XYZ file of C-alpha atoms in Angstrom:
122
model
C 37.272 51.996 -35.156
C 36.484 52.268 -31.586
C 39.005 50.872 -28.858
C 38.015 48.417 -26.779
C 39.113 50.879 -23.443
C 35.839 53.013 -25.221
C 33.430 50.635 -24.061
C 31.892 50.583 -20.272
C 31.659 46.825 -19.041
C 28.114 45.976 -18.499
C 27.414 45.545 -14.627
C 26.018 41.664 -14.000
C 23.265 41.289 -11.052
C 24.721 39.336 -8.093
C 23.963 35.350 -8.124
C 24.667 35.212 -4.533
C 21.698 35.408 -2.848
C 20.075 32.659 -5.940
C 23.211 30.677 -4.982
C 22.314 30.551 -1.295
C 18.149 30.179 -2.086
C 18.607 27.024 -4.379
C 21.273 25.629 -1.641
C 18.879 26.196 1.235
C 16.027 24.505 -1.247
C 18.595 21.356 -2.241
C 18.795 20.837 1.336
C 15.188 20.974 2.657
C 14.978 18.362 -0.296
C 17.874 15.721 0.394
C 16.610 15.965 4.213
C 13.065 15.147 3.170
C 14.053 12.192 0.724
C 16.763 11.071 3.373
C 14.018 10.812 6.093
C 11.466 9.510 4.160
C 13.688 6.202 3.276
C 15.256 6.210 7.090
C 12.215 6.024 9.130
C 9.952 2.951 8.518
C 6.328 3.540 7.497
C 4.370 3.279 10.915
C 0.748 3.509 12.052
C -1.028 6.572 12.149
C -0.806 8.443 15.276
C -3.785 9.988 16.423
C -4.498 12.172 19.244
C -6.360 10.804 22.239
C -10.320 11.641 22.220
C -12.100 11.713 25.553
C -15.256 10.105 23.245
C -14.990 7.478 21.262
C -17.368 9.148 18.747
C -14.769 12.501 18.819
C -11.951 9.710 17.751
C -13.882 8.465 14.604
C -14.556 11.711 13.682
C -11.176 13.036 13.996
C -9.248 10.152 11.826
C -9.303 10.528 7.894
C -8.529 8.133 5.409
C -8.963 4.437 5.251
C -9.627 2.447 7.977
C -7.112 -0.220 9.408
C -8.237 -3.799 10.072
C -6.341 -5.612 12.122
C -6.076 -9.241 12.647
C -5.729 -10.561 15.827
C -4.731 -14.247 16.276
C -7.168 -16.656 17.168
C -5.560 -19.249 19.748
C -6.964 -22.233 20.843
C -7.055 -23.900 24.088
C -8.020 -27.116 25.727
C -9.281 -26.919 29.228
C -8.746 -29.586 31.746
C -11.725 -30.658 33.513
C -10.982 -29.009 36.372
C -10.314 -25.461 34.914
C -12.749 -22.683 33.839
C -12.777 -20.262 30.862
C -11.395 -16.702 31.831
C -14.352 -13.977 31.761
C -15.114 -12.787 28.051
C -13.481 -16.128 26.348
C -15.967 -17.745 23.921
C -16.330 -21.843 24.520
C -16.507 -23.701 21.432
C -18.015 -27.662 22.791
C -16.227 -30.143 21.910
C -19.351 -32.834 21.383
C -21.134 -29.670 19.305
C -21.247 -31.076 15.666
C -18.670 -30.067 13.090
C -18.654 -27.815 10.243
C -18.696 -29.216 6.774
C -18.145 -28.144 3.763
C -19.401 -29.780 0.762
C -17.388 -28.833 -2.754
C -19.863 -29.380 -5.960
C -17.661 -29.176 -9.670
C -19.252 -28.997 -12.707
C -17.663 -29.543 -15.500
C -17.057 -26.678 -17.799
C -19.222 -27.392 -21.024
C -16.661 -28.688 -24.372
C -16.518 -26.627 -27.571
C -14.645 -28.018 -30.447
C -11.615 -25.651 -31.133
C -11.775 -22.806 -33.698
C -8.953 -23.269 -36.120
C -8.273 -20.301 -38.603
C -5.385 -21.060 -41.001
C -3.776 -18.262 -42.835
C -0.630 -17.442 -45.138
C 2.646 -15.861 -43.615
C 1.339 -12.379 -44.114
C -1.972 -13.039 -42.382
C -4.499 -13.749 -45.691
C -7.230 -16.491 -44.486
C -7.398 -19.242 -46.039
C -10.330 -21.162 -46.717
């Protein structure tokens, strides 16, 4: 039998530099997760065009619509509408809107009786 002193020990690579690779990677990760959930989903920022038709051509993706709200005023008779404002008369007849319903057409019911397992009877 061979002693154990007989045999060499086998030489192991070095898992420092993995050590300090999958560290630096972990990191990069939890930063990117942390600062996706910290800052709030925003608009899109795009860069200022000098023409508009530069701008459109520039942005990707889906367009935005955005809503602005409509608010209504009553002038007095002495005041004027500002420059651009659209003037709805008041003595201009209203909208309607007339609502039809038709009845959905009956059908008698379908009945299909079977046994506990699921055999039809008939």
């Amino acid at each position: 039998m061979a002693s154990p002193a007989a045999h060499a020990p086998r030489a192991r690579p070095d898992a420092r530099p993995m050590r300090i690779a999958l560290g630096a990677g972990g990191l990069a990760a939890l930063s990117a997760l942390l600062t996706a959930i910290v800052i709030p989903v925003g608009s899109p920022v795009v860069a200022p065009a000098s023409d508009n038709k530069q701008a459109a051509a520039s942005v990707t993706g889906t367009p935005i619509i955005i809503q602005r709200p409509i608010q209504y005023i009553q002038l007095q008779p002495d005041q004027t509408a500002p420059p651009g404002a659209t003037v709805i008369d008041p003595a201009a007849p209203q909208p309607t809107a007339v609502v039809i319903s038709v009845p959905a057409p009956t059908q008698a019911p379908i009945v299909i009786k079977t046994t506990q397992s699921g055999r039809v009877i008939r």
